[in-house]
Backbone as a printed PyTorch tensor [residue, N CA C, xyz], in Angstrom:
tensor([[[-47.1660,  45.6660, -18.1320],
         [-47.7720,  44.2820, -18.5760],
         [-49.1680,  44.4150, -18.8630]],

        [[-49.7990,  45.0940, -18.2980],
         [-51.3420,  45.0640, -18.2980],
         [-51.6920,  45.6220, -19.6950]],

        [[-50.8020,  46.9060, -19.8580],
         [-50.8840,  47.7640, -21.1200],
         [-50.5660,  46.8930, -22.4190]],

        [[-49.4040,  46.0360, -22.0390],
         [-49.1760,  45.6330, -23.2620],
         [-50.3340,  44.3890, -23.8300]],

        [[-50.5310,  43.8330, -22.6920],
         [-51.5940,  42.7790, -23.1960],
         [-53.2870,  43.5280, -23.7360]],

        [[-53.4220,  44.7260, -23.3180],
         [-54.5720,  45.6180, -23.7600],
         [-54.5480,  45.8110, -25.1350]],

        [[-52.8410,  45.9910, -25.5160],
         [-53.0140,  46.6070, -27.0260],
         [-53.0110,  45.1680, -27.8260]],

        [[-51.9340,  44.3160, -27.5960],
         [-52.3770,  42.9740, -28.1810],
         [-53.7600,  42.6410, -28.0620]],

        [[-54.6750,  42.8090, -27.2990],
         [-55.9620,  42.3140, -27.5390],
         [-56.8350,  43.1780, -28.3910]],

        [[-56.5480,  44.4310, -28.4800],
         [-56.9100,  45.1080, -29.4750],
         [-56.4950,  45.0380, -30.8430]],

        [[-55.2450,  44.5760, -30.9820],
         [-54.5370,  44.5010, -31.9530],
         [-55.1480,  43.1700, -33.0090]],

        [[-55.4370,  42.2090, -31.9700],
         [-56.2420,  40.8760, -32.2150],
         [-57.3050,  40.9870, -32.7690]],

        [[-58.2720,  42.0850, -32.1100],
         [-59.5200,  42.6360, -32.5110],
         [-59.9240,  43.0920, -34.1090]],

        [[-58.5170,  43.9230, -33.8170],
         [-58.4890,  44.9170, -35.5380],
         [-58.1960,  44.0010, -36.4870]],

        [[-57.3050,  42.3880, -36.2140],
         [-56.9530,  41.8980, -37.0710],
         [-58.4720,  40.6430, -37.7470]],

        [[-59.4670,  40.5180, -36.4510],
         [-60.6110,  39.9730, -36.6750],
         [-61.3850,  40.7790, -37.5810]],

        [[-61.5810,  42.4470, -37.2970],
         [-62.1970,  42.9230, -38.2030],
         [-61.9580,  43.5350, -39.5490]],

        [[-60.3670,  43.3280, -39.6240],
         [-59.9560,  43.4950, -40.9760],
         [-60.2660,  42.1200, -41.8850]],

        [[-60.1740,  41.3210, -41.3970],
         [-60.5730,  39.8180, -42.0160],
         [-62.0870,  39.7160, -42.0090]],

        [[-62.9480,  39.9640, -41.4090],
         [-64.3340,  40.0560, -41.6990],
         [-65.6880,  41.4020, -42.3270]],

        [[-64.7230,  42.1770, -42.2890],
         [-65.2950,  43.7770, -42.3950],
         [-64.9660,  44.2920, -43.6840]],

        [[-65.8130,  44.1400, -44.8760],
         [-65.0400,  44.7690, -46.1270],
         [-64.9280,  46.7060, -45.7870]],

        [[-63.7640,  46.7430, -46.2920],
         [-63.7480,  48.5080, -45.9400],
         [-62.9280,  48.7120, -44.7150]],

        [[-62.6840,  47.8430, -44.1400],
         [-61.4680,  48.1400, -42.9780],
         [-60.2930,  46.9060, -43.5190]],

        [[-59.1370,  47.8000, -43.7760],
         [-58.0560,  47.0780, -44.3650],
         [-56.7750,  47.9990, -43.8540]],

        [[-55.8050,  47.0100, -43.8250],
         [-54.1830,  47.4330, -43.9350],
         [-53.8180,  47.1290, -45.0290]],

        [[-53.3670,  48.0130, -45.9590],
         [-52.3000,  47.9350, -47.0730],
         [-51.3770,  47.2900, -47.6360]],

        [[-50.7190,  46.7370, -46.3670],
         [-49.2850,  45.6960, -46.4600],
         [-49.8610,  44.6140, -46.8020]],

        [[-48.4300,  43.9460, -46.9810],
         [-49.0390,  42.5450, -47.5090],
         [-48.7810,  41.5260, -45.9730]],

        [[-50.1300,  40.8190, -46.0150],
         [-50.4430,  39.8770, -45.0320],
         [-49.4440,  39.0480, -44.7380]],

        [[-48.8930,  38.7210, -43.2370],
         [-47.8460,  37.8060, -42.8970],
         [-46.6030,  38.4610, -43.1140]],

        [[-46.3650,  39.8110, -43.6200],
         [-45.2020,  40.2270, -42.9200],
         [-45.0390,  40.6620, -41.6580]],

        [[-43.8390,  41.0870, -41.1920],
         [-43.6050,  41.5880, -40.0810],
         [-44.3680,  43.3820, -39.7910]],

        [[-44.0420,  43.9550, -41.5010],
         [-44.5140,  45.1200, -41.4280],
         [-45.9780,  45.1370, -41.2410]],

        [[-46.6450,  43.9960, -41.5930],
         [-48.2550,  43.9850, -41.5890],
         [-48.5960,  43.8750, -40.0440]],

        [[-47.8740,  43.0650, -39.3570],
         [-48.1230,  43.1080, -37.8240],
         [-47.4580,  44.3880, -37.0080]],

        [[-46.3980,  44.9880, -37.3190],
         [-46.3850,  46.1470, -36.8640],
         [-46.9020,  47.0130, -37.0000]],

        [[-47.5870,  47.2740, -38.2320],
         [-48.6100,  48.1120, -38.3830],
         [-49.8090,  47.8890, -37.8970]],

        [[-50.2440,  46.6080, -37.3290],
         [-51.5090,  46.3280, -36.8500],
         [-51.4600,  46.8030, -35.1060]],

        [[-50.1220,  46.7570, -34.9850],
         [-50.0290,  47.0830, -33.4250],
         [-50.0210,  48.5150, -33.2620]],

        [[-49.3330,  49.5640, -34.1220],
         [-49.4090,  50.9810, -34.3810],
         [-50.4670,  51.2340, -34.1840]],

        [[-51.7300,  50.7790, -35.3430],
         [-53.2600,  51.1530, -35.2290],
         [-53.8580,  50.8510, -34.0490]],

        [[-53.8280,  49.5110, -33.3110],
         [-54.2060,  49.1610, -31.7390],
         [-53.7460,  50.1950, -30.9750]],

        [[-52.4410,  51.0130, -31.0260],
         [-51.7940,  52.0050, -30.0970],
         [-53.1160,  53.2310, -30.3870]],

        [[-52.8030,  53.6670, -32.1070],
         [-53.7370,  54.8110, -32.0990],
         [-55.1450,  54.4880, -31.5750]],

        [[-55.5310,  53.3860, -31.8080],
         [-57.4410,  53.1150, -31.6180],
         [-57.3320,  53.3170, -30.1420]],

        [[-56.2430,  52.7420, -29.2690],
         [-56.1690,  52.7920, -27.7490],
         [-56.3170,  54.4390, -27.1730]],

        [[-55.4070,  54.9900, -27.4010],
         [-55.1140,  56.3210, -27.0460],
         [-56.5580,  57.1430, -27.5700]],

        [[-57.0170,  57.1470, -28.5380],
         [-58.2050,  57.5390, -29.3110],
         [-59.2560,  57.4530, -28.2690]],

        [[-59.4140,  56.1210, -27.6780],
         [-60.6510,  56.0240, -26.8840],
         [-59.9640,  56.1890, -25.5610]],

        [[-59.1130,  56.2020, -25.1130],
         [-58.9230,  56.9720, -23.8270],
         [-59.0160,  58.1370, -23.4550]],

        [[-58.4600,  59.0230, -24.6970],
         [-58.7340,  60.6410, -24.7120],
         [-60.0050,  61.2020, -24.9860]],

        [[-60.3520,  60.7590, -25.8800],
         [-61.7060,  61.5840, -26.9960],
         [-62.8900,  60.6850, -26.3720]],

        [[-63.0150,  59.3910, -26.2350],
         [-64.3650,  58.4040, -25.7050],
         [-64.9980,  59.3120, -24.2140]],

        [[-64.2740,  59.4910, -23.1630],
         [-64.7330,  60.0620, -22.1510],
         [-65.5600,  61.5840, -22.5760]],

        [[-64.6030,  62.2900, -23.2140],
         [-65.1750,  63.3950, -23.4430],
         [-66.6510,  63.4510, -24.0860]],

        [[-66.7190,  62.9480, -25.1250],
         [-67.7720,  62.3200, -25.9100],
         [-68.9050,  61.9700, -25.0750]],

        [[-68.3670,  60.9860, -24.3100],
         [-69.7520,  60.7350, -23.1880],
         [-70.0480,  61.8120, -22.3160]],

        [[-69.3410,  62.1540, -21.7960],
         [-69.7790,  63.3920, -21.0100],
         [-70.9350,  64.4240, -21.6780]],

        [[-70.5150,  65.0320, -22.7630],
         [-70.9970,  65.4850, -23.5580],
         [-72.4130,  65.3450, -24.2680]],

        [[-72.2220,  63.4740, -24.6830],
         [-73.4580,  63.4160, -25.2640],
         [-73.8510,  62.3870, -24.5290]],

        [[-73.9200,  62.5570, -22.9760],
         [-74.8780,  62.1830, -22.2380],
         [-76.3320,  61.9010, -21.9410]],

        [[-77.0810,  62.8120, -22.6270],
         [-78.2570,  62.5730, -23.2120],
         [-78.7700,  61.9450, -23.8910]],

        [[-77.8630,  61.6120, -25.1650],
         [-78.1800,  60.8090, -26.1770],
         [-77.7240,  59.2120, -25.9180]],

        [[-76.6780,  59.1870, -25.0260],
         [-76.6810,  57.8240, -24.2910],
         [-77.9750,  57.3980, -23.5130]],

        [[-78.8090,  58.1660, -22.7300],
         [-79.9040,  57.7350, -22.0400],
         [-81.4070,  57.7370, -23.1590]],

        [[-81.6240,  58.6930, -23.6850],
         [-82.1240,  58.7140, -24.8210],
         [-82.4470,  57.2530, -25.8480]],

        [[-81.3510,  56.8520, -26.3960],
         [-81.3310,  55.8480, -27.0560],
         [-80.8190,  54.5010, -26.1290]],

        [[-81.0170,  54.5840, -24.8320],
         [-80.6180,  53.3590, -24.5760],
         [-79.3980,  52.7790, -24.5200]],

        [[-78.2310,  53.4850, -24.5930],
         [-76.9830,  53.0980, -24.9290],
         [-76.3930,  52.9510, -26.7380]],

        [[-77.5790,  52.6640, -27.2880],
         [-77.5300,  52.5260, -28.7810],
         [-76.5450,  53.4240, -29.4400]],

        [[-76.4500,  54.8110, -29.0590],
         [-75.9660,  55.9480, -29.4240],
         [-74.2740,  55.6530, -29.2470]],

        [[-73.6890,  54.5940, -28.3900],
         [-72.3420,  54.3360, -28.0790],
         [-72.1020,  53.4790, -29.6200]],

        [[-72.5600,  52.8470, -30.3670],
         [-72.1990,  52.3710, -30.9420],
         [-71.8630,  53.4460, -32.4210]],

        [[-72.5570,  54.2360, -32.3390],
         [-72.1770,  55.4270, -33.3100],
         [-71.4650,  56.2120, -33.0270]],

        [[-70.7060,  56.3970, -31.8400],
         [-69.6400,  56.9820, -31.0680],
         [-68.4800,  56.0550, -31.5030]],

        [[-68.6240,  54.6870, -31.4960],
         [-67.3630,  53.8870, -31.4480],
         [-66.9520,  53.8480, -33.0180]],

        [[-68.2090,  53.8650, -33.8980],
         [-67.8680,  54.1550, -35.1660],
         [-67.0550,  55.1380, -35.7490]],

        [[-67.3840,  56.4180, -34.8180],
         [-66.7820,  57.4820, -35.1580],
         [-65.2120,  57.5730, -35.0260]],

        [[-65.1520,  56.9130, -33.5130],
         [-63.7140,  56.8820, -33.2850],
         [-62.5830,  55.7360, -34.0070]],

        [[-63.4150,  54.5980, -34.6340],
         [-62.8340,  54.0400, -35.4530],
         [-62.7540,  55.0880, -37.0450]],

        [[-63.4170,  55.8350, -37.5650],
         [-62.8890,  56.3450, -38.3520],
         [-62.0390,  57.5290, -38.1330]],

        [[-61.9370,  58.0040, -36.9180],
         [-60.9050,  59.4380, -36.2960],
         [-59.5760,  58.5080, -36.5090]],

        [[-59.5540,  57.0740, -36.1670],
         [-58.4600,  56.1650, -36.0400],
         [-57.6210,  56.3820, -37.3990]],

        [[-58.5590,  55.7310, -38.3910],
         [-58.2000,  56.0110, -39.4810],
         [-57.5870,  57.0380, -40.2820]],

        [[-57.9860,  58.2420, -39.8330],
         [-57.8030,  59.6950, -40.3590],
         [-56.4990,  59.8180, -39.9610]],

        [[-56.3350,  59.7840, -38.3330],
         [-54.8800,  59.5620, -37.6100],
         [-53.6540,  58.9150, -38.5520]],

        [[-54.2630,  57.7420, -38.7990],
         [-53.2530,  56.7430, -39.1860],
         [-53.0420,  57.2770, -40.5120]],

        [[-53.9360,  58.0020, -41.4810],
         [-53.4820,  58.5890, -42.8300],
         [-52.7300,  59.7440, -42.6660]],

        [[-52.8820,  60.3890, -41.5220],
         [-52.1090,  61.6330, -41.2770],
         [-50.3380,  61.3340, -40.8190]],

        [[-50.1560,  60.3100, -40.2590],
         [-49.1340,  59.6410, -40.1710],
         [-48.1740,  58.8330, -41.0580]],

        [[-48.9700,  58.5060, -42.1020],
         [-48.3570,  57.7190, -42.9600],
         [-48.5120,  56.0990, -42.2860]],

        [[-49.4340,  55.5740, -41.5280],
         [-49.5380,  54.1920, -41.1310],
         [-50.5840,  53.7420, -42.3810]],

        [[-50.3690,  52.4010, -43.0890],
         [-51.2710,  51.9150, -43.9690],
         [-52.4500,  51.2340, -43.2890]],

        [[-53.4430,  52.0200, -42.8820],
         [-55.0420,  51.6170, -42.3890],
         [-55.9570,  52.4400, -42.8080]],

        [[-56.8100,  51.9910, -43.1930],
         [-57.7820,  52.4150, -43.9590],
         [-59.0670,  52.0950, -43.6980]],

        [[-60.3010,  52.9740, -43.1680],
         [-61.6350,  52.4210, -42.9860],
         [-62.3740,  53.1470, -44.0070]],

        [[-63.1650,  52.4220, -44.8650],
         [-63.7910,  53.1860, -46.1910],
         [-65.2190,  54.3600, -45.7330]],

        [[-65.7660,  54.1390, -44.9770],
         [-66.8190,  54.8190, -44.6130],
         [-67.3550,  54.6630, -43.2770]],

        [[-68.9700,  55.1320, -43.0940],
         [-69.1980,  55.1540, -41.7020],
         [-69.9410,  53.4310, -41.3010]],

        [[-70.1800,  52.9950, -42.6130],
         [-71.0160,  51.4750, -42.1660],
         [-70.1380,  50.7580, -42.1740]],

        [[-68.6300,  50.5440, -42.6010],
         [-67.4700,  49.9020, -42.3900],
         [-67.0990,  50.1410, -41.0250]],

        [[-67.0520,  51.3720, -40.4780],
         [-66.4590,  51.4660, -39.5430],
         [-67.7470,  51.1780, -38.2450]],

        [[-68.8100,  51.1550, -38.4880],
         [-69.7570,  50.8880, -37.3960],
         [-69.4710,  49.3580, -37.1330]],

        [[-69.5350,  48.6450, -38.4810],
         [-69.2780,  46.8940, -38.3280],
         [-68.1350,  46.9780, -37.9550]],

        [[-67.0020,  47.3730, -38.3060],
         [-65.4270,  47.2610, -37.8150],
         [-65.5840,  47.4580, -36.2350]],

        [[-66.0790,  48.6510, -35.8900],
         [-66.2040,  48.7010, -34.0770],
         [-66.7930,  48.1300, -33.4890]],

        [[-67.8040,  47.4330, -34.1890],
         [-68.8330,  46.3360, -33.1740],
         [-67.8920,  45.1900, -33.3300]],

        [[-67.0670,  44.6230, -34.3140],
         [-66.4080,  43.7730, -34.0140],
         [-65.5480,  43.8630, -33.2560]],

        [[-64.8080,  44.7670, -33.0950],
         [-63.5410,  45.3300, -32.1570],
         [-64.0880,  44.9700, -30.8590]],

        [[-65.0290,  45.8550, -30.9100],
         [-65.9890,  45.4040, -29.3300],
         [-66.1650,  44.1100, -28.9070]],

        [[-66.3980,  43.5150, -29.8470],
         [-67.3930,  42.1110, -29.3680],
         [-65.9770,  40.9440, -28.7800]],

        [[-64.8070,  41.2110, -29.8180],
         [-63.8470,  40.1670, -29.9240],
         [-62.8530,  40.7740, -29.0660]],

        [[-62.8520,  42.2110, -28.3200],
         [-61.8680,  42.2860, -27.3520],
         [-62.9700,  42.3940, -25.8850]],

        [[-64.0370,  42.0330, -25.9190],
         [-64.7060,  41.4650, -24.4800],
         [-64.4380,  40.3250, -24.6180]],

        [[-64.5370,  39.2820, -25.4520],
         [-64.3020,  38.0180, -25.3240],
         [-63.0940,  37.3830, -24.7700]],

        [[-61.8950,  38.2430, -25.6200],
         [-60.6080,  38.0800, -25.0520],
         [-60.3730,  38.7050, -23.8370]],

        [[-60.9650,  39.6120, -23.4040],
         [-60.5620,  40.0210, -22.1490],
         [-61.3680,  38.9590, -20.8960]],

        [[-62.2890,  38.4560, -21.3960],
         [-62.9400,  37.1720, -20.5870],
         [-62.1570,  36.2060, -20.1860]],

        [[-61.2810,  35.5560, -21.4200],
         [-60.4400,  34.6590, -21.0430],
         [-59.3420,  35.1030, -20.4720]],

        [[-58.8840,  36.1210, -20.9140],
         [-57.3220,  36.2980, -20.6230],
         [-57.2490,  36.8270, -18.9090]],

        [[-56.5010,  36.4580, -18.1860],
         [-56.4770,  37.2820, -16.6740],
         [-56.1560,  38.2650, -16.7320]],

        [[-56.5330,  39.1720, -15.5410],
         [-56.0120,  40.8320, -15.3570],
         [-54.8140,  40.4540, -14.9350]]])
């Protein structure tokens, strides 16, 4: 149950990022079941990418985190958003992030919204 709630939180966060950040988009019609299904698939991909690759990057780039007082995490999150977009394209999921800055702002929005929702929702 906890896993499903986390995926729904990430999906809601991605939806907010799609609404507010130019360059982060799903290319199916808004409001359809296909749109929401795509959003859930992208949330699942983003969750797997964060669970598998982020710890490896954090371990390797530990010095960068310390030198930048944690600001390097914003660059890592943008890279993971771009990787999610690339993986989505490889498996024909209509999710696209158009560049680094779109990924940067999109990842920032996803992080903030996920954090706020995790405060509101019970564990």
